[in-house]
Coordinates of N, CA and C in Angstrom, one line a residue:
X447 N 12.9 -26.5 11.2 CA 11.5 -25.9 11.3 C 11.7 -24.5 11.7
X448 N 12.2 -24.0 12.7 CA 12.7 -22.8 13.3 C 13.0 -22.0 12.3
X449 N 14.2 -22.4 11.7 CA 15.3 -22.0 10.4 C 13.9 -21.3 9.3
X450 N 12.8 -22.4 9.1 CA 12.3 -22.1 8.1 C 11.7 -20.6 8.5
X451 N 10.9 -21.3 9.9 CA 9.7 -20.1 10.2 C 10.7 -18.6 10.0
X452 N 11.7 -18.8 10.9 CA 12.4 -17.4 11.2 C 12.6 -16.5 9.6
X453 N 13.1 -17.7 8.7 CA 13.6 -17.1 7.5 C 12.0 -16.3 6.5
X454 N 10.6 -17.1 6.8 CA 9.3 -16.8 6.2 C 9.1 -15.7 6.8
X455 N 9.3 -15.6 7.9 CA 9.0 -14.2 8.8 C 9.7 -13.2 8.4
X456 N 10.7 -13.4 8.3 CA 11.8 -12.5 7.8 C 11.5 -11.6 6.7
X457 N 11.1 -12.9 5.6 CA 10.6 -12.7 4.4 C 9.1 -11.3 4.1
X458 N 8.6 -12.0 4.8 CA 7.4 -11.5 5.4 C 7.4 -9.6 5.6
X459 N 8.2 -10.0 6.7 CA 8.1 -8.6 7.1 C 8.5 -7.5 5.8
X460 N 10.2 -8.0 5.2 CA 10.5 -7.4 4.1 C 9.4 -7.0 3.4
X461 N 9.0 -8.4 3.2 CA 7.1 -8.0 1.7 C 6.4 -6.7 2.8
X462 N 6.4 -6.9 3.4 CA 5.5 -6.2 4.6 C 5.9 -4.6 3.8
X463 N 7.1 -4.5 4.4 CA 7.5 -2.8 4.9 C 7.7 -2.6 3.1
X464 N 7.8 -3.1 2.3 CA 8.0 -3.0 1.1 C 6.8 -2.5 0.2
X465 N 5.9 -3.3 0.5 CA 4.2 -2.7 0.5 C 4.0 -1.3 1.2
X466 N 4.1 -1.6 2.4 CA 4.1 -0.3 2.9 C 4.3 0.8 2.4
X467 N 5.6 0.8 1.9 CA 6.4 2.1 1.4 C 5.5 2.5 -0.2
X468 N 4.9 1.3 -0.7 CA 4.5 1.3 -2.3 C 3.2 1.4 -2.0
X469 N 2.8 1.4 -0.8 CA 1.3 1.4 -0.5 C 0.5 3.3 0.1
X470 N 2.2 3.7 0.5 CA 1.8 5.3 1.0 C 1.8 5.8 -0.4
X471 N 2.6 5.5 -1.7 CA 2.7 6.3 -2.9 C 1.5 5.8 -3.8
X472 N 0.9 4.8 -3.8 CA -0.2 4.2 -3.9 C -0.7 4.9 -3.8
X473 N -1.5 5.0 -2.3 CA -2.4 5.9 -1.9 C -3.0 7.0 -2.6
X474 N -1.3 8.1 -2.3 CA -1.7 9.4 -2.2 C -1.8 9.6 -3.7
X475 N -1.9 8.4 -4.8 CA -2.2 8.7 -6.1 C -3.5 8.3 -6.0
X476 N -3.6 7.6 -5.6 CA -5.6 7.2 -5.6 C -6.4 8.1 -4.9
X477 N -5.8 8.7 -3.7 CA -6.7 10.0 -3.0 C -6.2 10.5 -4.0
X478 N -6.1 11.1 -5.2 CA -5.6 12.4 -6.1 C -6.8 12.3 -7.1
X479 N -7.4 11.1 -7.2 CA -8.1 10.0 -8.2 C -9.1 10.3 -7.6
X480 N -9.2 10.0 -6.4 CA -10.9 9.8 -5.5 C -11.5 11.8 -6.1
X481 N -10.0 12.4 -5.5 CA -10.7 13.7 -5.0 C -11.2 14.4 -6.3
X482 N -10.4 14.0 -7.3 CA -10.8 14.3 -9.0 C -12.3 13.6 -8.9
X483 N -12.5 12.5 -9.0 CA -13.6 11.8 -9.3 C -15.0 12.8 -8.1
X484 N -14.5 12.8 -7.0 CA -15.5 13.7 -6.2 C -15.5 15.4 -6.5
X485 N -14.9 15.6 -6.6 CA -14.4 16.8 -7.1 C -15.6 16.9 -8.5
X486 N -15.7 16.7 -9.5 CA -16.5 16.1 -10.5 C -17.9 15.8 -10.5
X487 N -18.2 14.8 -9.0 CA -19.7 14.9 -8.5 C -19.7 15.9 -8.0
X488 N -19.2 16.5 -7.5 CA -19.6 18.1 -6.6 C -20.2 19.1 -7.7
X489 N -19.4 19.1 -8.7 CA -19.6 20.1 -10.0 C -21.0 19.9 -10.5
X490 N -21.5 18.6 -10.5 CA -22.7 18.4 -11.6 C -23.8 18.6 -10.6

């Protein structure tokens, strides 16, 4: 039971920091998106 938890956690965190990393480049493409899209209401 230990074995499992430690190894899900493990797992886990990996998915974790792994998102993370795809989640900062994520972002700063979607804030590029937002600010186009606002950028756009401002104009009209």
């Amino acid at each position: 039971m230990t074995i499992a938890r430690e190894g899900a956690a493990g797992v886990a965190s990996a998915v974790a920091k792994s998102v993370k990393y795809q989640g900062r480049k994520a972002a700063r493409e979607g804030s590029e998106q937002r600010r186009q899209v606002i950028l756009d209401a401002a104009m009209r």
